[in-house]
Amino acid sequence: MDEFQRYVERIPKIHLHCHLEGSLRAQTFLELTERDGISTRYRPGEDVAGPRDLDRVYAFADFQEFLLTFAAVSRALATPADYARLAREFVDDARAQRVVYGELFISPSVWAFFHPRLDLGEAVSAIAGELKAADGAEFRLIVDVTRNFGAESAMRTTLLASQLEDHGVIGVGLGGDEARFPADLFEDVFAFARSQGLHCVAHAGEAAGAESVRAAIDILRAERIGHGVRALEDPSVVELLRERKIALEVCPTSNFLTGTTSRERPHPLQDLDAAGVCVTIDADDPALFETSITGEYLYAARNVGVDALNRFILNAVDASFLDRESKQALRGRISAELRAAGANALGDVRA
């Protein structure tokens, strides 16, 4: 174990871009599919009793195949008890990595697609119960509306989100196929969300280019952008992000595996940071990408240095949807722990 790894393992961590379904442990996924006699793969119209691939549970070659893998996971989560287990195991894994705060995506519209009889409110309640029981960590929920299902479905999902404040729901996001379903289809949905006091975030600049980031900001009035790395294709969009202090939730391993960024060179998070963009680091769908928040922090530490990583962590506090007093308290706590961890683990290793 080198100095960087010792440091990263010691420090507190924050999730601002983590899909709860995408954290489903591979072994749990296999148990659920075996229980219900369904395939670990999903394609529309397939025979659900298709073959099982035990060599690599989560397998995909590009972003479209990744979406199908996410669909297979969502199909396997069939009951409120399944969602309680998902959240309980997430909490165990998060606490083991010293995660202290998180705003987690959930996708009820996808759940309803596969399980029309599922009581969505009961499923969210099951998740919330497990998250509230997390000792030493606090988690909130962001309901992700799915581009592929269209604006009408998105409005229904946003209405649901507006009724779930007591379960820790604080906002709505926009996920799914960014290239085929642009932001303007969901302008009214996000206007409604804001009218209900919900925060607004959106995936953009991942499967589509810089103009998608601009649209998320100008049309949807997104307060944060999921991924957003392709903003670098247009300096004016980078400047827009910088001027408005809109954070990018950057997930390096995810970007490499979906083909958003090339594996042949370092991730462009350093370029974004150098341009003055507010960068945060996260793991997206950690189980599906076979990574972790610890692994993503370690990548950042080794490639841009611990000082930059520390800045990204504090950026996450500032970009969170905590109230001002809670942000100040969390920032003070994390700053103190980062100083202590650096003194104990890093020695002379700085970048």
CSV table of C-alpha atoms in Angstrom, one decimal, residues 187-317:
chain,number,residue,atom,x,y,z
A,187,GLU,CA,-38.4,21.8,-19.9
A,188,ASP,CA,-41.9,21.8,-18.4
A,189,VAL,CA,-41.0,18.8,-16.2
A,190,PHE,CA,-38.1,20.7,-14.6
A,191,ALA,CA,-40.2,23.9,-14.3
A,192,PHE,CA,-42.7,21.9,-12.3
A,193,ALA,CA,-40.0,20.4,-10.2
A,194,ARG,CA,-38.7,23.8,-9.3
A,195,SER,CA,-42.2,25.0,-8.4
A,196,GLN,CA,-42.4,22.2,-5.9
A,197,GLY,CA,-39.2,23.2,-4.2
A,198,LEU,CA,-37.1,20.3,-5.7
A,199,HIS,CA,-33.5,20.8,-6.7
A,200,CYS,CA,-32.7,20.1,-10.3
A,201,VAL,CA,-29.7,18.2,-11.8
A,202,ALA,CA,-29.1,16.6,-15.1
A,203,HIS,CA,-26.8,14.1,-16.9
A,204,ALA,CA,-25.2,15.9,-19.8
A,205,GLY,CA,-22.0,16.0,-21.8
A,206,GLU,CA,-21.6,12.3,-21.5
A,207,ALA,CA,-23.2,10.6,-24.5
A,208,ALA,CA,-23.7,13.9,-26.2
A,209,GLY,CA,-21.5,17.0,-26.6
A,210,ALA,CA,-21.1,20.4,-25.1
A,211,GLU,CA,-24.4,21.7,-26.5
A,212,SER,CA,-26.1,19.2,-24.3
A,213,VAL,CA,-24.4,20.7,-21.2
A,214,ARG,CA,-25.5,24.2,-22.4
A,215,ALA,CA,-29.1,23.0,-22.8
A,216,ALA,CA,-29.2,21.4,-19.3
A,217,ILE,CA,-28.1,24.8,-17.9
A,218,ASP,CA,-30.2,27.2,-20.0
A,219,ILE,CA,-33.3,25.1,-20.6
A,220,LEU,CA,-33.5,22.9,-17.5
A,221,ARG,CA,-31.7,25.3,-15.2
A,222,ALA,CA,-29.7,22.4,-13.7
A,223,GLU,CA,-27.9,23.3,-10.5
A,224,ARG,CA,-25.3,20.5,-11.1
A,225,ILE,CA,-24.3,18.5,-14.1
A,226,GLY,CA,-23.7,14.8,-14.1
A,227,HIS,CA,-20.5,14.0,-15.9
A,228,GLY,CA,-20.3,17.1,-18.2
A,229,VAL,CA,-16.8,16.3,-19.4
A,230,ARG,CA,-17.6,16.9,-23.0
A,231,ALA,CA,-18.1,20.6,-22.2
A,232,LEU,CA,-14.4,20.8,-23.1
A,233,GLU,CA,-15.4,20.6,-26.7
A,234,ASP,CA,-16.7,24.2,-26.5
A,235,PRO,CA,-14.7,26.8,-24.5
A,236,SER,CA,-17.8,29.0,-24.3
A,237,VAL,CA,-19.6,26.2,-22.4
A,238,VAL,CA,-16.6,25.7,-20.1
A,239,GLU,CA,-16.8,29.5,-19.4
A,240,LEU,CA,-20.5,29.2,-18.7
A,241,LEU,CA,-19.9,26.5,-16.1
A,242,ARG,CA,-17.1,28.6,-14.5
A,243,GLU,CA,-19.1,31.8,-14.4
A,244,ARG,CA,-22.2,30.2,-12.9
A,245,LYS,CA,-20.2,28.0,-10.6
A,246,ILE,CA,-22.1,24.9,-11.7
A,247,ALA,CA,-20.4,21.8,-10.4
A,248,LEU,CA,-19.6,18.8,-12.6
A,249,GLU,CA,-20.1,15.4,-11.0
A,250,VAL,CA,-17.1,13.7,-12.6
A,251,CYS,CA,-16.9,9.8,-12.6
A,252,PRO,CA,-13.6,8.8,-14.3
A,253,THR,CA,-14.0,5.0,-14.5
A,254,SER,CA,-17.5,5.3,-15.8
A,255,ASN,CA,-16.3,7.7,-18.5
A,256,PHE,CA,-13.6,5.3,-19.6
A,257,LEU,CA,-15.9,2.3,-19.7
A,258,THR,CA,-18.7,3.9,-21.5
A,259,GLY,CA,-16.4,5.5,-24.1
A,260,THR,CA,-17.2,9.0,-23.0
A,261,THR,CA,-13.4,9.6,-22.7
A,262,SER,CA,-10.5,7.8,-24.2
A,263,ARG,CA,-8.7,5.2,-22.2
A,264,GLU,CA,-5.5,6.0,-24.1
A,265,ARG,CA,-4.8,9.2,-22.0
A,266,PRO,CA,-5.5,10.6,-18.5
A,267,HIS,CA,-9.1,11.6,-17.7
A,268,PRO,CA,-9.7,15.3,-18.6
A,269,LEU,CA,-10.7,16.2,-15.0
A,270,GLN,CA,-7.4,18.1,-14.7
A,271,ASP,CA,-8.3,20.2,-17.7
A,272,LEU,CA,-11.7,21.1,-16.3
A,273,ASP,CA,-10.1,21.9,-12.9
A,274,ALA,CA,-7.4,24.1,-14.6
A,275,ALA,CA,-10.2,25.9,-16.5
A,276,GLY,CA,-11.8,27.0,-13.2
A,277,VAL,CA,-14.7,24.5,-13.4
A,278,CYS,CA,-16.0,23.2,-10.0
A,279,VAL,CA,-15.2,19.5,-10.1
A,280,THR,CA,-16.4,16.8,-7.8
A,281,ILE,CA,-15.5,13.1,-7.9
A,282,ASP,CA,-17.8,10.1,-7.8
A,283,ALA,CA,-18.3,6.5,-8.8
A,284,ASP,CA,-21.6,6.7,-10.8
A,285,ASP,CA,-22.7,3.0,-10.7
A,286,PRO,CA,-19.9,1.5,-8.6
A,287,ALA,CA,-20.8,-2.1,-8.7
A,288,LEU,CA,-21.6,-2.1,-12.5
A,289,PHE,CA,-18.3,-0.4,-13.2
A,290,GLU,CA,-16.4,-2.6,-10.7
A,291,THR,CA,-15.1,0.5,-8.9
A,292,SER,CA,-15.8,2.4,-5.7
A,293,ILE,CA,-15.7,5.9,-4.3
A,294,THR,CA,-12.4,5.0,-2.7
A,295,GLY,CA,-11.1,3.9,-6.1
A,296,GLU,CA,-12.2,7.1,-7.8
A,297,TYR,CA,-10.6,9.2,-5.2
A,298,LEU,CA,-7.4,7.2,-5.5
A,299,TYR,CA,-7.4,7.7,-9.3
A,300,ALA,CA,-7.7,11.5,-8.7
A,301,ALA,CA,-5.0,11.6,-6.1
A,302,ARG,CA,-2.5,9.7,-8.3
A,303,ASN,CA,-3.3,11.6,-11.4
A,304,VAL,CA,-3.8,15.2,-10.3
A,305,GLY,CA,-2.5,15.1,-6.7
A,306,VAL,CA,-3.9,15.2,-3.2
A,307,ASP,CA,-4.3,19.0,-3.1
A,308,ALA,CA,-6.6,18.8,-6.1
A,309,LEU,CA,-8.4,15.8,-4.6
A,310,ASN,CA,-9.0,17.8,-1.3
A,311,ARG,CA,-10.4,20.7,-3.4
A,312,PHE,CA,-12.7,18.3,-5.2
A,313,ILE,CA,-14.0,16.9,-1.9
A,314,LEU,CA,-14.7,20.4,-0.5
A,315,ASN,CA,-16.3,21.3,-3.8
A,316,ALA,CA,-18.7,18.5,-3.2
A,317,VAL,CA,-19.7,20.0,0.2
